[in-house]
Coordinates of C-alpha atoms in Angstrom, one line a residue:
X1 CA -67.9 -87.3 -2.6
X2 CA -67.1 -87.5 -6.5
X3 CA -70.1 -89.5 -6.9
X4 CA -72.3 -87.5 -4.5
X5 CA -70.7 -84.3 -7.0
X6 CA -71.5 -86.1 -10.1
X7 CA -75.2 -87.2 -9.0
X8 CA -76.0 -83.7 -8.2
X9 CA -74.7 -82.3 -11.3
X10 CA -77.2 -84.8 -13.1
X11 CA -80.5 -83.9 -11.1
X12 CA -79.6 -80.4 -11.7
X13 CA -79.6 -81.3 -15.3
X14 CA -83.0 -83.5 -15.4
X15 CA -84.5 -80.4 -13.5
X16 CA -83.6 -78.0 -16.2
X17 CA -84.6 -80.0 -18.8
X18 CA -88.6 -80.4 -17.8
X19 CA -91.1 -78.0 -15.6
X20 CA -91.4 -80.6 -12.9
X21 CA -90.3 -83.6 -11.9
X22 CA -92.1 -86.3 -9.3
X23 CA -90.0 -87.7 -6.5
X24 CA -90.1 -91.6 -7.3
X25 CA -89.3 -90.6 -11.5
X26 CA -85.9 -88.5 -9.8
X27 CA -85.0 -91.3 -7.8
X28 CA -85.5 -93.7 -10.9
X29 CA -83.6 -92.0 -12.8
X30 CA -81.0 -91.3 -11.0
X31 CA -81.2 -95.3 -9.6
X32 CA -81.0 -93.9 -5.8
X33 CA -83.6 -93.8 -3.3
X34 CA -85.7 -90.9 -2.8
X35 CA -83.8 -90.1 0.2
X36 CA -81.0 -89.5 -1.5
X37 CA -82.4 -87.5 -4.1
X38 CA -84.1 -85.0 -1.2
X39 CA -80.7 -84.7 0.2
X40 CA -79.3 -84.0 -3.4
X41 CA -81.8 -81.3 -3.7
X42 CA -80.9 -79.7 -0.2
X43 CA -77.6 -79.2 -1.8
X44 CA -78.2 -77.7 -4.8
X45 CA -80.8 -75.2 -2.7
X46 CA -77.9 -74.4 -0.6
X47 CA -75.9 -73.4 -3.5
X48 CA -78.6 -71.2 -4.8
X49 CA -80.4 -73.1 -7.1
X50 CA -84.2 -72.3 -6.9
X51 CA -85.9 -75.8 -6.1
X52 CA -89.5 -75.2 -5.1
X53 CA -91.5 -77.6 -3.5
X54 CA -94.6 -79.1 -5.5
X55 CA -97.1 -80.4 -3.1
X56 CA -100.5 -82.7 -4.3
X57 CA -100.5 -85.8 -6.1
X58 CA -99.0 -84.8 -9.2
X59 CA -96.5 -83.0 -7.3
X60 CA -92.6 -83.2 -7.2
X61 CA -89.5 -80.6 -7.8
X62 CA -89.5 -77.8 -10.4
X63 CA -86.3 -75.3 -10.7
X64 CA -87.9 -72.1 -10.8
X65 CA -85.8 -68.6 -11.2
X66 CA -84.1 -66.9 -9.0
X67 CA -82.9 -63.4 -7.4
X68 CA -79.6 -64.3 -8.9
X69 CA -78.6 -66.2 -11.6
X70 CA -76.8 -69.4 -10.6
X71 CA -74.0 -71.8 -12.2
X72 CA -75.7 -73.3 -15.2
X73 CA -75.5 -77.0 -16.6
X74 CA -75.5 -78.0 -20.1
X75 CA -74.9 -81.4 -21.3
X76 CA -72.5 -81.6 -24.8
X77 CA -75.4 -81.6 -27.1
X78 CA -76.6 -78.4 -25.3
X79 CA -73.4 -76.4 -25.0
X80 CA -72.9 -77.1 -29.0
X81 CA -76.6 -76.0 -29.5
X82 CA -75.9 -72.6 -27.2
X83 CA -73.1 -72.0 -29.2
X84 CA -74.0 -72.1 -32.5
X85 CA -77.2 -70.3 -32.0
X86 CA -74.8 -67.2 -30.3
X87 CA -72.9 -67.3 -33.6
X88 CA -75.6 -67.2 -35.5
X89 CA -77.5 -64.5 -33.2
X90 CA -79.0 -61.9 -35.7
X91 CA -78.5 -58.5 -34.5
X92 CA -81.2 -56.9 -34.8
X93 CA -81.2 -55.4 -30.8
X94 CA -78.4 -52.8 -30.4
X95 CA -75.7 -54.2 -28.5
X96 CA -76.2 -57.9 -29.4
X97 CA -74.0 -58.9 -31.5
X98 CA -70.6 -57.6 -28.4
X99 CA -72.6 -59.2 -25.5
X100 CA -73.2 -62.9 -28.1
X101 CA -69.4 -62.6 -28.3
X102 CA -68.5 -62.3 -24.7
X103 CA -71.2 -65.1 -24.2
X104 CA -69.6 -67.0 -26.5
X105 CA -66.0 -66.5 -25.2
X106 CA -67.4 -67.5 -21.8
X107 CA -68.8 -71.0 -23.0
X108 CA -65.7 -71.7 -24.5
X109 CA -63.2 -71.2 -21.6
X110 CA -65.3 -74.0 -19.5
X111 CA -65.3 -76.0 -22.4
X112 CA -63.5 -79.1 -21.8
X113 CA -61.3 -79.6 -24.5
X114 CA -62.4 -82.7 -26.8
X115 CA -66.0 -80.4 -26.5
X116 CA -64.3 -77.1 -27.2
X117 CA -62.6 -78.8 -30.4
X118 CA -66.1 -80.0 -31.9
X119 CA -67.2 -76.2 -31.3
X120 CA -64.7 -74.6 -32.8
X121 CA -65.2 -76.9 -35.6
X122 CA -68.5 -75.8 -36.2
X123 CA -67.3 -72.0 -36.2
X124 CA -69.2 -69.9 -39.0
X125 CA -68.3 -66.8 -40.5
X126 CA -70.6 -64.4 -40.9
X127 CA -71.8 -63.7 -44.6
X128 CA -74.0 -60.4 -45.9
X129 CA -76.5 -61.9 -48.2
X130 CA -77.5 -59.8 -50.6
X131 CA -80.8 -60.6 -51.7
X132 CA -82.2 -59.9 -47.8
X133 CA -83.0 -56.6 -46.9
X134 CA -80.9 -55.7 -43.8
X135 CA -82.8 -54.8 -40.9
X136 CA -82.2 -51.9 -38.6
X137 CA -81.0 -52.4 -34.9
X138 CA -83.6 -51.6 -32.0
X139 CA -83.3 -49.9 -29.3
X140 CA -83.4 -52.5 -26.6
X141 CA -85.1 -50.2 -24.1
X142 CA -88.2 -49.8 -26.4
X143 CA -87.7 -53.5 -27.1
X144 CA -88.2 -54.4 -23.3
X145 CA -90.5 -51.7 -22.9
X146 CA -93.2 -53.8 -25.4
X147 CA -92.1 -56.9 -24.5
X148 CA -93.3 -56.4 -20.6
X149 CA -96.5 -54.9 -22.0
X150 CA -97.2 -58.2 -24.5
X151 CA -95.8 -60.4 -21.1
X152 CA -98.5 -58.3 -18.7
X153 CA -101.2 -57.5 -21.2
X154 CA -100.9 -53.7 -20.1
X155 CA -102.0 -51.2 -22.3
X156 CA -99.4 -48.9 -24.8
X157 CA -99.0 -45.7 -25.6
X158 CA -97.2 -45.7 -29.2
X159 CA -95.9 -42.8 -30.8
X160 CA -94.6 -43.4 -34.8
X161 CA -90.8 -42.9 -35.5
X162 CA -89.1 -41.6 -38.9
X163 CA -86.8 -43.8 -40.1
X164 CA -84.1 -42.6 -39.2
X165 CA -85.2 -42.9 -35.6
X166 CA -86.1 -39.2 -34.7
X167 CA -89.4 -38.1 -33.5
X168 CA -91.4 -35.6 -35.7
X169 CA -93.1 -32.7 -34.1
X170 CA -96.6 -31.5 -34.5
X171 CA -97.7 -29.6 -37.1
X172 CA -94.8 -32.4 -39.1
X173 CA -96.2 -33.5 -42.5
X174 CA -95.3 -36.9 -41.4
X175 CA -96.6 -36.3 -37.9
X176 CA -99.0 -38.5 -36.1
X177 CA -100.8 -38.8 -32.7
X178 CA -100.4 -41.4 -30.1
X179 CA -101.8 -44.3 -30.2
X180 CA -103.3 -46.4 -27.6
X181 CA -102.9 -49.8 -28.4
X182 CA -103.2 -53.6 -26.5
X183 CA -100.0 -55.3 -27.3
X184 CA -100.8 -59.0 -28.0
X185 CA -97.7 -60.5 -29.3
X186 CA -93.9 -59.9 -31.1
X187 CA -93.3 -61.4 -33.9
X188 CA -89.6 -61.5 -35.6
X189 CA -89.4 -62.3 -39.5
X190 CA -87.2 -61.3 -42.5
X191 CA -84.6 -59.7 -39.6
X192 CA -87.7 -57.2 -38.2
X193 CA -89.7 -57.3 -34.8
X194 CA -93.0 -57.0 -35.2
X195 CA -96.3 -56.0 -32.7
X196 CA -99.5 -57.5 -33.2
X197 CA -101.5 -55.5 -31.3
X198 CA -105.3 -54.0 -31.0
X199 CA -105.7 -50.2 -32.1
X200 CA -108.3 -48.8 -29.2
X201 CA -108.9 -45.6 -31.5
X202 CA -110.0 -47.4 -34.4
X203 CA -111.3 -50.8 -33.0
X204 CA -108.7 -52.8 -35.8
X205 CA -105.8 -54.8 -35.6
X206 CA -102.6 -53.6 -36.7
X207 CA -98.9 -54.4 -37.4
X208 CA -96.3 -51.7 -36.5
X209 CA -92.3 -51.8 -36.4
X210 CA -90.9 -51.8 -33.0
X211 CA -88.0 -50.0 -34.7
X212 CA -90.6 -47.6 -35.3
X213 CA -92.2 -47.2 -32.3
X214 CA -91.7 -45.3 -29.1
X215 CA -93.6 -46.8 -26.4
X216 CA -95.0 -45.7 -23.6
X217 CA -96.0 -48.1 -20.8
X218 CA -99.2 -48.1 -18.9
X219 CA -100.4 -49.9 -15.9
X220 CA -103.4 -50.6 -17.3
X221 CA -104.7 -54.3 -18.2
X222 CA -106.7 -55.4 -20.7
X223 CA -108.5 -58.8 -21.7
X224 CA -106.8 -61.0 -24.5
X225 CA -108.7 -60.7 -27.5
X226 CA -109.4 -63.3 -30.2
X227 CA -106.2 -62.8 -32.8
X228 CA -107.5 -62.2 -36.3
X229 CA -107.0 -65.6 -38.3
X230 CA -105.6 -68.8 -36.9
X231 CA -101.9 -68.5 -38.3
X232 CA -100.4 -65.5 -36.5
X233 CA -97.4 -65.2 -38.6
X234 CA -99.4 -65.1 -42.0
X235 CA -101.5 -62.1 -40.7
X236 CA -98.0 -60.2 -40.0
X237 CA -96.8 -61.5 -43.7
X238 CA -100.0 -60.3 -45.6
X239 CA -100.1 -56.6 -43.5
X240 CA -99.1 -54.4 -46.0
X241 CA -99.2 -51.6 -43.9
X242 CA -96.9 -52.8 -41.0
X243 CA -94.8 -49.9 -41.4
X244 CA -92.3 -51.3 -43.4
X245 CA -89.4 -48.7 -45.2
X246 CA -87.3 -49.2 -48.3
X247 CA -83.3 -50.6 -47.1
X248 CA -81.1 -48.7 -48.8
X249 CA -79.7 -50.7 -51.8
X250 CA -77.6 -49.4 -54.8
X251 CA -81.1 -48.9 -56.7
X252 CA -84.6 -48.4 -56.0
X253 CA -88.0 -48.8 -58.0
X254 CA -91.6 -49.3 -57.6
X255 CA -94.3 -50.5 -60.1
X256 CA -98.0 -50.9 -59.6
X257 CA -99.2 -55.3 -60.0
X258 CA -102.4 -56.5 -60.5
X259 CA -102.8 -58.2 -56.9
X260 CA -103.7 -57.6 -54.2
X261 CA -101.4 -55.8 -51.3
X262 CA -102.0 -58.9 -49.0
X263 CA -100.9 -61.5 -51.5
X264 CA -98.2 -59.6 -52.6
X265 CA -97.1 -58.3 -49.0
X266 CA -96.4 -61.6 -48.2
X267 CA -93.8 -62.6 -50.8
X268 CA -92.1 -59.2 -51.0
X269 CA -88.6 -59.0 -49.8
X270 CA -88.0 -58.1 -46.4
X271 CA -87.5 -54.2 -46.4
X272 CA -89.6 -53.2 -49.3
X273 CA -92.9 -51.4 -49.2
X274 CA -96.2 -52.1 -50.2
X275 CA -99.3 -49.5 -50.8
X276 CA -102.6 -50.4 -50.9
X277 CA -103.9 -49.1 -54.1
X278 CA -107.9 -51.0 -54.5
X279 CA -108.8 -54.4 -53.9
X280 CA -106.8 -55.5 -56.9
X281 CA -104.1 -53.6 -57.2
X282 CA -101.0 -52.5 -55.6
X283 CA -97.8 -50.7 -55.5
X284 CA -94.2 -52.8 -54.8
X285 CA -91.3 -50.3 -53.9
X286 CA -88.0 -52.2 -53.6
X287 CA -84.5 -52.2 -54.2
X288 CA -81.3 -54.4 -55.0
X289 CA -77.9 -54.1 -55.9
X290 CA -78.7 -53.3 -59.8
X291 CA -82.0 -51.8 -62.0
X292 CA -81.7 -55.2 -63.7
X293 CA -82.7 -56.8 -60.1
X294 CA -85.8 -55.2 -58.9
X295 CA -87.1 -55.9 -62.6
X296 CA -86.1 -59.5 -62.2
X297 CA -88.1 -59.9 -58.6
X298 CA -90.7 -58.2 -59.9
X299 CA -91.3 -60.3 -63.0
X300 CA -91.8 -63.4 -60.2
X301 CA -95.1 -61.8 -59.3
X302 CA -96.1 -63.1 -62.7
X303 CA -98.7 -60.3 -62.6
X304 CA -99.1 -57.2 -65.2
X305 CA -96.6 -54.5 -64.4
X306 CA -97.2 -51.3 -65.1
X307 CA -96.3 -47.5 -64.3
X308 CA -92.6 -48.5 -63.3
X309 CA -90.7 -46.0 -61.9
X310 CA -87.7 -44.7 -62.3
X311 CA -87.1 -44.7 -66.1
X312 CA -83.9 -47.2 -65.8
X313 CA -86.3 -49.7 -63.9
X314 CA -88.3 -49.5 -67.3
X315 CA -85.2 -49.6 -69.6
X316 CA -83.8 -52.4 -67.2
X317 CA -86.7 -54.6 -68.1
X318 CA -86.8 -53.9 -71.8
X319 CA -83.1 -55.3 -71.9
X320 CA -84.2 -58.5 -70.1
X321 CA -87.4 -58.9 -72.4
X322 CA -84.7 -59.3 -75.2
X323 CA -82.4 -61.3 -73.5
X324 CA -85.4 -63.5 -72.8
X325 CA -86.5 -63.1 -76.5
X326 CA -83.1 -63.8 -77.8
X327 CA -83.0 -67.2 -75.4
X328 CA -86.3 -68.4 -77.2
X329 CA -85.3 -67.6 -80.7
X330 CA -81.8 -69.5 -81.0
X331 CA -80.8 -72.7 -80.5
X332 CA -81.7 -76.5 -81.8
X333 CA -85.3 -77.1 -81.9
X334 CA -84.0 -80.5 -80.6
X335 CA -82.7 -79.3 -77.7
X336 CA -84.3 -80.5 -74.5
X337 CA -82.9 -76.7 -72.8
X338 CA -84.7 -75.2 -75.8
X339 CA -87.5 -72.6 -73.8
X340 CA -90.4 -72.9 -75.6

């Protein structure tokens, strides 16, 4: 029985780990007949796992998802992998960051123990980094709301947040209509979910912030389109207009840069903001933790600066002209650290 128990426990764990599986590669894999392994399957079906039957010549076995969800099997390497990743779950999705902990607790008390040793082992603590922009939670209704619509290609109805979250009225200054839009994809960088979708008002594809959005689900479908560009995640890096909102920091400036919005949208921190100003030019609004850091990421654009706002951002970067002046000036001409 402890080998029938064991056996089992192993198929269940081959079936998770591909789509599907043929009879004869189960039975050599588990080195049993394929007898056997049709009577393993009857009793994992009977304790609710959700074996379908592939028929054809390329058919086989393929655990497919059920009404409820059933035990689940992880091998050591796969436990570990589950629980570092809930660790280091960002939380981004109200909610999260409780329900990775219960999960987490949950892993652990099945845990045998030389297994729960090596995970607590790799235990992290969780740091805040300064130099990324923190990202506001989402509301995981509006979250599931637009992922069903990307998963069933059904048409949106989005209306633009503040913010702070709250919807403005018409008649607003910041008001705008609804938008109907076909959701093609979500896309999760620098902390933020973004949409990639089709704008059916204006026939042009846009990137919004689902923290941003409230949705509206249609039933109506729509045909995928062609996505604009080959590399998804560099279309959502060069948008400048994806709806993006200064994090509060300590300090915040702006300066205009002779670049482009694109180039510059896509090595901007995440959280800052950046306006399209003409083909060449741009405006960067950012912040940091002093005046002297905004002037510092903004001299890595290596671009000309100019109209910097507020007047400390300016004063900021006339003190770290002269500390850059004074570096040059002093030292051994000699000296391999001299900057020349």
């Amino acid at each position: 029985m402890a080998s029938t128990s064991r056996r089992a426990l192993r198929l269940l764990s081959l079936l998770g780990s591909r789509r599907q599986w043929p009879l004869r590669e189960l039975a050599t894999r588990l080195d049993v007949s394929e007898r056997t392994v049709r009577r393993d399957i009857e009793t994992l079906r009977q304790l609710d796992y959700p074996i379908t039957t592939v028929h054809g010549p390329d058919g086989g076995y393929r655990l497919g998802a059920g009404h409820t969800l059933p035990p689940l099997l992880f091998d050591d390497e796969q436990a570990l992998a589950v629980a570092v990743a809930l660790q280091t779950a960002p939380s981004t999705v109200f909610g999260l960051g409780d329900d990775a902990a219960r999960a987490l607790a949950a892993l652990e008390q099945v845990m045998p123990a030389p297994l729960r040793a090596s995970m607590q082992s790799l235990r992290l603590t969780r740091l805040q980094n300064y130099w990324e922009f923190p990202a506001p939670p989402i509301d995981p209704t509006a979250l599931t709301a637009v992922g069903a619509a990307v998963r069933h290609r059904h048409v949106l109805i989005t209306e633009t947040l503040r913010a702070d979250g709250s919807r403005p009225e018409p008649g607003d200054d910041d008001f705008l209509p609804a938008r109907r839009v076909e959701p093609h994809h979500l896309v999760v960088w620098a902390g933020r979910w973004y949409l990639v979708a089709y704008d059916l008002a204006d026939h042009e594809w846009r990137v919004r912030r689902v923290d941003r959005l409230h949705p509206r689900p249609t039933t109506h479908r729509f045909t995928a389109r062609e996505l604009p560009g080959e590399d998804l995640a560099q279309f959502v890096m060069r948008s400048h207009d994806r709806g993006d909102t200064p994090a509060a920091w300590p300090c915040t400036g702006s300066a205009r840069l002779d670049l482009p919005a694109g180039v510059v949208a896509r090595w901007a921190p995440g959280g800052s903001v950046v306006e399209h100003l003409d083909a060449d030019h741009c405006r960067l609004t950012l912040g940091a933790w002093s005046w002297a850091g905004i002037a510092g990421i903004l001299a890595t654009f290596d671009a000309e600066l100019t109209d910097l706002r507020p007047p400390e951002l300016v004063q900021a970067g006339r003190r770290l002209a002269h500390r850059w002046a004074t570096m040059t000036e002093t030292g051994d001409s000699d000296d391999p650290t001299r900057l020349s």
